[in-house]
XYZ file of C-alpha atoms in Angstrom:
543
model
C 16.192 -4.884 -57.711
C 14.071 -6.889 -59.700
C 10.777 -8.495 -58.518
C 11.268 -12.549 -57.972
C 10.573 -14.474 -61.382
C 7.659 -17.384 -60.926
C 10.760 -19.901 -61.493
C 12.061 -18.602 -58.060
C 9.402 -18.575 -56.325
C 8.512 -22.119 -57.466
C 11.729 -23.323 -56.007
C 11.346 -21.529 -52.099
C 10.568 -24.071 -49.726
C 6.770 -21.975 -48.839
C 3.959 -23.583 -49.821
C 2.090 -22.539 -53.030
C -0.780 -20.585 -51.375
C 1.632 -18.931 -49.415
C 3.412 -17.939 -52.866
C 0.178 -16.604 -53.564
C -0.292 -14.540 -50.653
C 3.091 -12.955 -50.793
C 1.837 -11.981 -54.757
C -1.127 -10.536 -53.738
C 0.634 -8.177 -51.946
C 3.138 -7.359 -53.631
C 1.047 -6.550 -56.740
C -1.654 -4.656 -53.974
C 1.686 -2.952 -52.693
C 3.091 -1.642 -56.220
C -0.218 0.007 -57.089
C -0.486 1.755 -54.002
C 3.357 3.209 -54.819
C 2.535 3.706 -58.465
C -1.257 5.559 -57.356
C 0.958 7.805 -54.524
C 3.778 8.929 -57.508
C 1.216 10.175 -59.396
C -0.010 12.413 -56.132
C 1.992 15.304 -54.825
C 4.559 14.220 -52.215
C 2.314 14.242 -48.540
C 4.316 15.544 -45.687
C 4.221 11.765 -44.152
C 2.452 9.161 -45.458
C 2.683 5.737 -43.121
C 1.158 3.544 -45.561
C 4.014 4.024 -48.295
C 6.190 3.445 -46.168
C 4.727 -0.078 -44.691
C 4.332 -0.601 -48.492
C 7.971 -0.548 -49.466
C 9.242 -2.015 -46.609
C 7.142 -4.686 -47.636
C 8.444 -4.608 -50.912
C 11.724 -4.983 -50.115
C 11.460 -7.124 -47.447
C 9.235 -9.696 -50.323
C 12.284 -9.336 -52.995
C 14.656 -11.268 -50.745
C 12.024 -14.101 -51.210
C 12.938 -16.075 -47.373
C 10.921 -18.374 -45.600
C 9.602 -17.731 -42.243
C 12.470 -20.397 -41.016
C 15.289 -18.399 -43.145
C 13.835 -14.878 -41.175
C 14.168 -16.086 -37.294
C 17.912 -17.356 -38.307
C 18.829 -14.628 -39.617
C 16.562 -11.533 -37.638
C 16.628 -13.559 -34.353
C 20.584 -12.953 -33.956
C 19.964 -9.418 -34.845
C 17.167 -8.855 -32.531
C 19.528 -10.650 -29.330
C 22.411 -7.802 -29.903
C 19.910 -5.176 -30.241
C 18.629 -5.918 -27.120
C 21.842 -6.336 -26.023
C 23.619 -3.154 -26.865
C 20.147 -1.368 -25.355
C 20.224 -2.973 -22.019
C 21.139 0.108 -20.209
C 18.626 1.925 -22.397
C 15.873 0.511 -20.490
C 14.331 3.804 -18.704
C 14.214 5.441 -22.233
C 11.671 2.456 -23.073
C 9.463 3.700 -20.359
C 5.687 3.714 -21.218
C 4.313 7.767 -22.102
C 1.017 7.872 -20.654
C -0.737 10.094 -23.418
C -3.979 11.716 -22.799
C -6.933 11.072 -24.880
C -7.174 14.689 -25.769
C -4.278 13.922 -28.078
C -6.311 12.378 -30.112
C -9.117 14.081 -30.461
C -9.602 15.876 -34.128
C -8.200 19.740 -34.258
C -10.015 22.338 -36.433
C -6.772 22.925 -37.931
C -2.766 22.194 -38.256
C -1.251 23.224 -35.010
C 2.312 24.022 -34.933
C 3.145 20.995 -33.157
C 1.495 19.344 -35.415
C 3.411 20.344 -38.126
C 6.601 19.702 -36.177
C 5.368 16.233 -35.598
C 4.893 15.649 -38.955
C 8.368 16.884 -40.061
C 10.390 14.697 -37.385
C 8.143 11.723 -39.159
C 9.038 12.735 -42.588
C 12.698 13.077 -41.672
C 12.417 9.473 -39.381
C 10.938 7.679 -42.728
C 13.822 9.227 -44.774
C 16.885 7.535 -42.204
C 14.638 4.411 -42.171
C 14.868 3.965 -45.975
C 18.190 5.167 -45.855
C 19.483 2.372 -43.290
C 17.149 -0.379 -44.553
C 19.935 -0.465 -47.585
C 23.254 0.232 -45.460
C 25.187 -2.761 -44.462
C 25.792 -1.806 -41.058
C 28.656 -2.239 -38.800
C 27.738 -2.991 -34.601
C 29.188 1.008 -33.998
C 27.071 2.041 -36.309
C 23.851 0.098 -35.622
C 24.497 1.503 -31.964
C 24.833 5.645 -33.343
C 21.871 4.691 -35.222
C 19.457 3.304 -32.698
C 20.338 6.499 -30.753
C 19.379 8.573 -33.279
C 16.626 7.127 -33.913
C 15.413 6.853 -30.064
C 16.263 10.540 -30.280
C 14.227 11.658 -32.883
C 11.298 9.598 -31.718
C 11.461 11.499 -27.894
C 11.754 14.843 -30.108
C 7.942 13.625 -31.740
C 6.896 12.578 -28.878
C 7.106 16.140 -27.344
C 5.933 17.895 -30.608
C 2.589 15.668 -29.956
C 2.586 15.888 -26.183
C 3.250 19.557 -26.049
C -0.217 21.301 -26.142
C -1.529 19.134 -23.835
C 0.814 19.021 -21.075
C -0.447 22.045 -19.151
C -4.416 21.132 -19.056
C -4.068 17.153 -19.011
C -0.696 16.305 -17.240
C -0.548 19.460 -15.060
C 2.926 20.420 -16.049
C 4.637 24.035 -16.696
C 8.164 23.441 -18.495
C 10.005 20.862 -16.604
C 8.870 17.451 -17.918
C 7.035 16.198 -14.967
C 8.058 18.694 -12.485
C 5.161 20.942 -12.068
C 4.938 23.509 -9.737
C 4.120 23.272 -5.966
C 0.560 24.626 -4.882
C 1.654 27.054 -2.097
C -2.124 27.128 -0.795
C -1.716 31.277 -0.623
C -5.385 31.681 0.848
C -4.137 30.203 3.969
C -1.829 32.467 4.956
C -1.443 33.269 8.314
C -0.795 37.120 8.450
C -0.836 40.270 10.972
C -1.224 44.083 9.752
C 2.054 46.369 9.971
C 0.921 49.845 11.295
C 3.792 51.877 12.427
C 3.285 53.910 15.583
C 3.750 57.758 15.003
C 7.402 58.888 15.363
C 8.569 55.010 16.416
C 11.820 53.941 14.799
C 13.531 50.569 14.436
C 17.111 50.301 13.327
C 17.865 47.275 11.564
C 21.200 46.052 12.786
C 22.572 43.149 10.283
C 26.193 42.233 10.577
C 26.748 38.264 10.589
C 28.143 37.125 7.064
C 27.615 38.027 3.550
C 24.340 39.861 1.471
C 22.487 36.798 1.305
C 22.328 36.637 5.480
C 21.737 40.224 6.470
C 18.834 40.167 3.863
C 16.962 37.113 5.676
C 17.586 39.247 8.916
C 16.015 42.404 6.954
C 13.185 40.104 6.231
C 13.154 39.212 10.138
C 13.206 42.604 11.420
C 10.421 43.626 9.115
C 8.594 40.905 10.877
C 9.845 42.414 14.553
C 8.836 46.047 13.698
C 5.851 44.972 12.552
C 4.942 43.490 15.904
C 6.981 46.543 17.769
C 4.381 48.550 16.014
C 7.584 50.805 14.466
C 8.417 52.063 10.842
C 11.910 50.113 10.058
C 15.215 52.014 9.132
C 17.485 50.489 6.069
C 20.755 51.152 7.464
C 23.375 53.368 5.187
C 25.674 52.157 2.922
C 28.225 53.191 4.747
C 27.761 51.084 7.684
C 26.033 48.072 6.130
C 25.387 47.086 2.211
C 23.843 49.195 -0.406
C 20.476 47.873 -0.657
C 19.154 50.836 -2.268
C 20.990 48.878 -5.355
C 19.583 45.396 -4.652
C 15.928 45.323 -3.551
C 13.514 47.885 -4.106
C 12.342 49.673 -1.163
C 9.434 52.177 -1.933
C 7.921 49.070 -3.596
C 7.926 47.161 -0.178
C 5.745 50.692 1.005
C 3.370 50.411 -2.005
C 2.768 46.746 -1.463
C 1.644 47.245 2.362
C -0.400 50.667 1.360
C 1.971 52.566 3.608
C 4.781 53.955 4.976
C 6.458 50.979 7.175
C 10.208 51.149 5.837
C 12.362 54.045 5.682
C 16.260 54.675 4.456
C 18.956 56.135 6.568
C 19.188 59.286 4.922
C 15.274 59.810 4.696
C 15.477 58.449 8.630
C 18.065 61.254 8.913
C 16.262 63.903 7.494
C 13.313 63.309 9.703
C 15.624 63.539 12.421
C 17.556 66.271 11.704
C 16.019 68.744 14.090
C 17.812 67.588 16.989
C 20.946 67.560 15.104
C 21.899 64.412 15.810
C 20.679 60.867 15.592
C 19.980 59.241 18.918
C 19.579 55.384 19.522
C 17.769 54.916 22.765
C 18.289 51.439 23.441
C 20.397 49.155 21.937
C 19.248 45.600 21.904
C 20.685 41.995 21.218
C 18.716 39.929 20.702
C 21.416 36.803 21.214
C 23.659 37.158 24.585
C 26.163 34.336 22.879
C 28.947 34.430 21.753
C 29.152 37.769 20.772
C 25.899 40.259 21.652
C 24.792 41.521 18.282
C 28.443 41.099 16.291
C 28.967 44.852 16.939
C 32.535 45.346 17.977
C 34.317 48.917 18.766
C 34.882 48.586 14.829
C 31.167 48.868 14.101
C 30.660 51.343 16.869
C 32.850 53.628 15.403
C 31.011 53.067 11.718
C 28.032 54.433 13.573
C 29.431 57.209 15.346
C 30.735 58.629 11.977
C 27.409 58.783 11.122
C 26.479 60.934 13.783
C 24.539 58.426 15.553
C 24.868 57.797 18.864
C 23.755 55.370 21.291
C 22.596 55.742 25.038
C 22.943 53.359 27.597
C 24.616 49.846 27.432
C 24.591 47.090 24.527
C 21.857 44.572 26.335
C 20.184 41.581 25.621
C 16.809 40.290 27.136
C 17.941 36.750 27.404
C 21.067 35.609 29.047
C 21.257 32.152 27.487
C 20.133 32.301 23.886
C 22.665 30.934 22.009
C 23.510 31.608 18.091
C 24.590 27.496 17.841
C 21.177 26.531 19.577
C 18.379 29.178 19.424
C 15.370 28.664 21.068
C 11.455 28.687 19.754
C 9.800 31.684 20.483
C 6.863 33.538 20.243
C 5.117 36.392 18.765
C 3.901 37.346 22.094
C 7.669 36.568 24.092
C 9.144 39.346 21.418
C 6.685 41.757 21.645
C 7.050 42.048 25.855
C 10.688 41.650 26.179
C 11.612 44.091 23.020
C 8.668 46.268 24.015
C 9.796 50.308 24.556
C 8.500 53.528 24.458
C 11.464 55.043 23.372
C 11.710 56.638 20.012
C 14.277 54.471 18.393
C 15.668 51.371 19.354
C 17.934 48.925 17.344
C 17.919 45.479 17.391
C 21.292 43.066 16.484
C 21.049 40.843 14.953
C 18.407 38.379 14.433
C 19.591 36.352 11.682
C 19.909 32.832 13.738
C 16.666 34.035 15.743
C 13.741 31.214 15.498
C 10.706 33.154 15.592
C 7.461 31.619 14.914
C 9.064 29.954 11.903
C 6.037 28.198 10.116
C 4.856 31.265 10.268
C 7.385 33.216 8.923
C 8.646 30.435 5.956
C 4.800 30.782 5.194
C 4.925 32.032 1.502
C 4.375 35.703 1.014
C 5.514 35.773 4.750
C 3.993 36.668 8.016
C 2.502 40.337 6.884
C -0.212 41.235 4.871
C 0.420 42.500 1.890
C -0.855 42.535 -1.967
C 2.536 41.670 -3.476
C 4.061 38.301 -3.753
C 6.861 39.324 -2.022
C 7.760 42.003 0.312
C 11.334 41.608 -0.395
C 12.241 41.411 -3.762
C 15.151 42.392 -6.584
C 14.619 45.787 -7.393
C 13.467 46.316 -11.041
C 16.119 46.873 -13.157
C 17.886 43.510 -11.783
C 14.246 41.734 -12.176
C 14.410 43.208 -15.937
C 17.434 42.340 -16.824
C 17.145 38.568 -15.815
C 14.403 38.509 -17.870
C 16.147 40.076 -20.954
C 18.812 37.236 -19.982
C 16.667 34.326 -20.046
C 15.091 35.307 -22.934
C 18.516 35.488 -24.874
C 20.038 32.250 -23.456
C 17.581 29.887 -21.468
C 14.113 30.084 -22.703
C 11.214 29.009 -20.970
C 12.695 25.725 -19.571
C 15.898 26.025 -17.840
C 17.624 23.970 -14.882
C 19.326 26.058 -12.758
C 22.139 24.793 -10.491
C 23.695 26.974 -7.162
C 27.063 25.067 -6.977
C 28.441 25.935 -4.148
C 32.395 24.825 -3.325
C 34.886 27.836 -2.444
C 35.600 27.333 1.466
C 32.358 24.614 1.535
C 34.807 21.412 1.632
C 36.187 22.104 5.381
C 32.150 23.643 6.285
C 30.588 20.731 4.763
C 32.839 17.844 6.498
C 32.343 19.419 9.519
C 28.484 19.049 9.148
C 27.258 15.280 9.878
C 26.409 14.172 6.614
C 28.984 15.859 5.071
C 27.314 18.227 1.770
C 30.521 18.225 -0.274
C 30.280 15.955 -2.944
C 32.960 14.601 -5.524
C 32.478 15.780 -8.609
C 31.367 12.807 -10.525
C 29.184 11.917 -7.869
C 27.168 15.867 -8.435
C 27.223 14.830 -11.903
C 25.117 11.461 -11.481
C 23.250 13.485 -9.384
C 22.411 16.669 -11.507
C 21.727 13.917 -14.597
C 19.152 12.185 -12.892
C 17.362 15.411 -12.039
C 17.757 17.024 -15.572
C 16.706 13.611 -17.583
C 13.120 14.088 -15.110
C 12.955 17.630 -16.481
C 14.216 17.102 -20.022
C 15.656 20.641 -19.977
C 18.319 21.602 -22.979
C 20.211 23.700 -20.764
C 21.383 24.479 -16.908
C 22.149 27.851 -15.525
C 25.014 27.549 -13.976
C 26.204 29.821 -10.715
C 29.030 28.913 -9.187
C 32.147 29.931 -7.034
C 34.297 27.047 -8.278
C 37.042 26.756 -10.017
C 36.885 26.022 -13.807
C 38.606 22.833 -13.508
C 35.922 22.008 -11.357
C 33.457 22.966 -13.745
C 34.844 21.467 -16.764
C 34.817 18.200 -15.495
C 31.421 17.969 -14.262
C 29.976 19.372 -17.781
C 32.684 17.111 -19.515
C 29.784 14.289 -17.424
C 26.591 15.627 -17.861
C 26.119 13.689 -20.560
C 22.341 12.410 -21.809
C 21.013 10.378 -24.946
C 24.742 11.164 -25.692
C 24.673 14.565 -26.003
C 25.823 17.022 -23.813
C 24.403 19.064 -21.485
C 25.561 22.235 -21.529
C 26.110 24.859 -18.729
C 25.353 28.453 -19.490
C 26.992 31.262 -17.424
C 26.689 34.985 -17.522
C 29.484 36.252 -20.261
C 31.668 39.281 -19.763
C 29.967 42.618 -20.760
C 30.076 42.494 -24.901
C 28.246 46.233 -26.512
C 27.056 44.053 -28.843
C 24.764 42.371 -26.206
C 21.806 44.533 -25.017
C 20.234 42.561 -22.359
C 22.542 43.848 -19.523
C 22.062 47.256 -21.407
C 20.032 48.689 -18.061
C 22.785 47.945 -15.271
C 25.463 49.453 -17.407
C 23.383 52.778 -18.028
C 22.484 52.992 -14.363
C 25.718 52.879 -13.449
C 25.255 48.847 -11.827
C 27.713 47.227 -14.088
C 30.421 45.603 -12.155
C 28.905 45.671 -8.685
C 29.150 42.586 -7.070
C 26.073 42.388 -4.983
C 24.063 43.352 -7.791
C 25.493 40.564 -10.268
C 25.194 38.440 -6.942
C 21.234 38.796 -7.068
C 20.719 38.774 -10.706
C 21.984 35.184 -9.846
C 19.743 34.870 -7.592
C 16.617 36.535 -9.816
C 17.514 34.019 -12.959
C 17.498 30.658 -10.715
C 14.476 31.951 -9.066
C 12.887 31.696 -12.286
C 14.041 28.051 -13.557
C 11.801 25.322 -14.005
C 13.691 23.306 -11.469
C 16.036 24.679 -9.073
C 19.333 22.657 -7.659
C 20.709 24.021 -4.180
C 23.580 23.692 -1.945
C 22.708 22.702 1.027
C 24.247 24.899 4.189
C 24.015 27.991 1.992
C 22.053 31.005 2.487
C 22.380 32.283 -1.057
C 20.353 29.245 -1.524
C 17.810 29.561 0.792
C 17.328 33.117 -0.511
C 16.251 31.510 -3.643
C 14.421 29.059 -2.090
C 12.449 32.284 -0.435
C 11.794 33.766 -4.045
C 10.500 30.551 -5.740
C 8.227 30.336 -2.400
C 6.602 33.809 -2.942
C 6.921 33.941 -6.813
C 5.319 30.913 -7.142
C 8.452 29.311 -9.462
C 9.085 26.213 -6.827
C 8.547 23.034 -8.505
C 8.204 19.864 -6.518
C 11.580 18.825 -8.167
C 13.768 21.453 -6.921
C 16.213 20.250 -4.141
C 19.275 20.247 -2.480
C 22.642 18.596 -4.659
C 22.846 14.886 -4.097
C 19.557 15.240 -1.739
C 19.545 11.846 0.899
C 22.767 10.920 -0.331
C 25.975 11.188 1.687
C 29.445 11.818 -0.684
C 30.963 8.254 -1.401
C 34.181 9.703 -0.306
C 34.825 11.919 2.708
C 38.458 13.535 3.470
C 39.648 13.042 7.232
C 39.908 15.871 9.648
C 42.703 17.901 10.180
């Protein structure tokens, strides 16, 4: 396009000095373009770019009068078509340390100045595209896209020291205040046994009431006993138990068949008192079932199945003390068991405390054993990254548990997805770890809705064993592969390390996690439970 002869300009409607003006800059503008050919291409220069918008914007020679008729309408349905844009307009609070000089071209930097480069380029390119109102909408995405994308690049090596954050957008993580704790020594008496006895529901349960009875044998004064395999879970496979020894500088936990050995000289195992510690409805879950289980072990068990109080109550436990569990579990017998303490509320702030109610010089007393804690590792670095969302989502045999819970914690599917959106546009997190019991067309849908700056977000799950994948290498050489209480706390060991963590509420897999964020020091003040403080806009009658 041609510059605008004199004889056009002389017939606008502008006044002459405004004429003027407009040639002044124009000729001011074309020797700044000519002056920057001339140089070698810079990786963004802001100036040549005011310069030929200018330029062009000059050539179509309007008054100011001509420009608000025809940019006002534009401006109105560009406003229009953004109105439900309006959080992504949000003022960014930048620190001043952004803008302070660097010594040198830091990465982000760099990344910065790409994204600019590449936003100039689809400027120029849509200042001469007649565009249609589709298109002007894609457009204004993209470009509202790219800009959040150099935003970050500049933002990100000063989130950490001048916004306080660790992944997760704004979610940093929660000070758990660990030189507070609240803590009493284990030290075992000599020869003093306590048999953990852990039978309500599934892994996730009897390892919150192994984390309990560590807490009772500590105040027993009594070295704890894992029970076998063969009567109870594997954990051998699942947490690590001579690291639970090394963390409290002694020997405090023991496994059946080490228990056995020690025990082996009167050629038998002997229980001396069995006790329940709930009365209702069933004392300790053990049936003639589970008595049997320990028989074949060669254990057996003298005197009756007791409990010390009548009236406690799985559905409404009472508060107790440390002091009311030491006198009425105290003994002086060699062993004693105790069933099972999973619903038992003792000293809870204490024991929620993170690291727990011992003292110790680990994090956590009990924790995945290593190859699981490796291999979660190898997993997020292969398909998460640093910052990941990771989502527990709950829903085999949860509809008729949750409706029977006032507010219900079953939620319609679109309803989780408005939910999990919210969260994950707060951490600005590419992608969210997804474990799950539901069914795929569950699943489907609500990633078919997770939908931001219109892009999907996707879920990631753990694939099928492929050889050509190494990061699950360990579990398949130790024989792990396929187990599903190990795969059930590798689960548990990659959301434990998210940025932000999404639970169900009601489930104990989820408070397990909860438990490892605590200790680990991975909780972020934006974890919480699915659709937290909202009840499910639909709820299905009873039956």
């Amino acid at each position: 396009m041609e510059r605008p002869s004199s004889s056009s300009s002389s017939s606008s409607s502008s006044p002459n000095e405004e004429e003027d003006d407009l040639q002044n800059l124009l000729d001011e503008s074309d020797s700044q373009i000519e002056a920057a050919e001339q140089r070698p291409p810079p990786t963004f220069d802001v100036e040549t770019l005011r310069s030929r918008l200018r330029r062009s914007f000059f050539k179509l020679n309007l008054t100011k009068r001509q420009c608000i008729v025809i940019f006002l309408p534009l401006l109105l349905v560009l406003a229009y078509l953004s109105t439900d844009l309006t959080n992504y307009f949000s003022s960014v609070k930048v620190p001043d340390s952004v803008f302070r000089p660097n010594h040198g071209p830091a990465e982000s930097d760099l990344r910065a100045l790409y994204l600019l480069r590449k936003q100039e380029t689809d400027l120029s390119s849509l200042w001469n595209r007649t565009l249609s109102v589709s298109d002007m909408k894609s457009a204004l995405f993209r470009q509202m896209s790219l800009n959040r994308q150099i935003q970050n690049a500049l933002l990100s090596p000063h989130k950490a020291e001048s916004l306080g954050l660790y992944g997760g957008g704004s979610c940093r993580r929660v000070d758990q205040k660990l030189l507070k704790r609240k803590t009493i020594q284990w030290k075992p008496r000599r020869d003093k046994f306590l048999f953990a006895i852990c039978l309500s529901g599934q892994m996730s349960n009897h390892l919150i009431c192994l984390e309990k009875h560590m807490f009772f044998a500590a105040l027993l004064k009594r070295t704890l006993v894992i029970p076998s395999h063969r009567f109870d879970y594997h954990y051998s496979r699942i947490i690590d138990i001579d690291r639970t020894n090394t963390c409290l500088g002694r020997k405090v936990v023991v496994s059946f068949e080490e228990f056995w050995k020690s025990r082996k000289k009167h050629h038998h195992v002997h229980i001396d008192r069995f006790i329940c510690y709930f009365s209702k409805p069933e004392p300790c879950y053990v049936d003639k079932e589970h008595i049997a289980k320990l028989k074949a072990l060669g254990i057996t068990i003298g005197g009756k199945v007791d409990s010390p109080w009548e009236e406690e109550d799985i559905a409404k436990p009472s508060n107790k003390t440390a002091e009311e569990v030491e006198r009425s579990f105290r003994s002086d017998d060699d062993v004693i068991a105790i069933g099972d303490v999973f619903y038992a509320n003792v000293e809870r702030d204490w024991v929620m405390q993170p690291g727990g109610p011992l003292a110790h010089k680990c994090k956590t007393l009990l924790e995945p054993n290593r190859l699981i804690l490796l291999t979660a590792q190898r997993f997020i670095q292969t398909f998460l990254g640093r910052n990941y969302v990771a989502l527990h989502l709950r829903r085999h045999g949860f509809l008729k548990f949750c409706n029977a819970k006032n507010p219900s914690c079953f939620y319609p599917i679109p309803q989780a997805a408005h939910c999990i959106t919210r969260l994950v546009e707060k951490v600005d997190a590419p992608v969210i770890y997804l474990s799950t019991d539901a069914a795929e067309s569950e699943t489907g849908l609500l990633q078919s809705l997770l939908i931001i700056n219109g892009k999907t977000v996707p879920f990631v799950k753990r694939p099928p064993r492929d050889s050509a994948e190494k990061w699950d290498a360990l579990l398949y050489r130790h024989g792990l592969e396929g187990d599903s209480q190990v795969e059930a706390m590798l689960d548990k060991t990659i959301c434990a390390m998210s940025s932000v963590f999404i639970g169900a509420s009601g489930s104990t897999f989820t408070e397990d996690i909860l438990r490892l964020r605590k200790d680990w020091g991975t909780a972020s003040v934006c974890d919480e439970y699915l659709c937290q403080n909202e009840q499910p806009n639909f709820i299905a009658d009873h039956e």
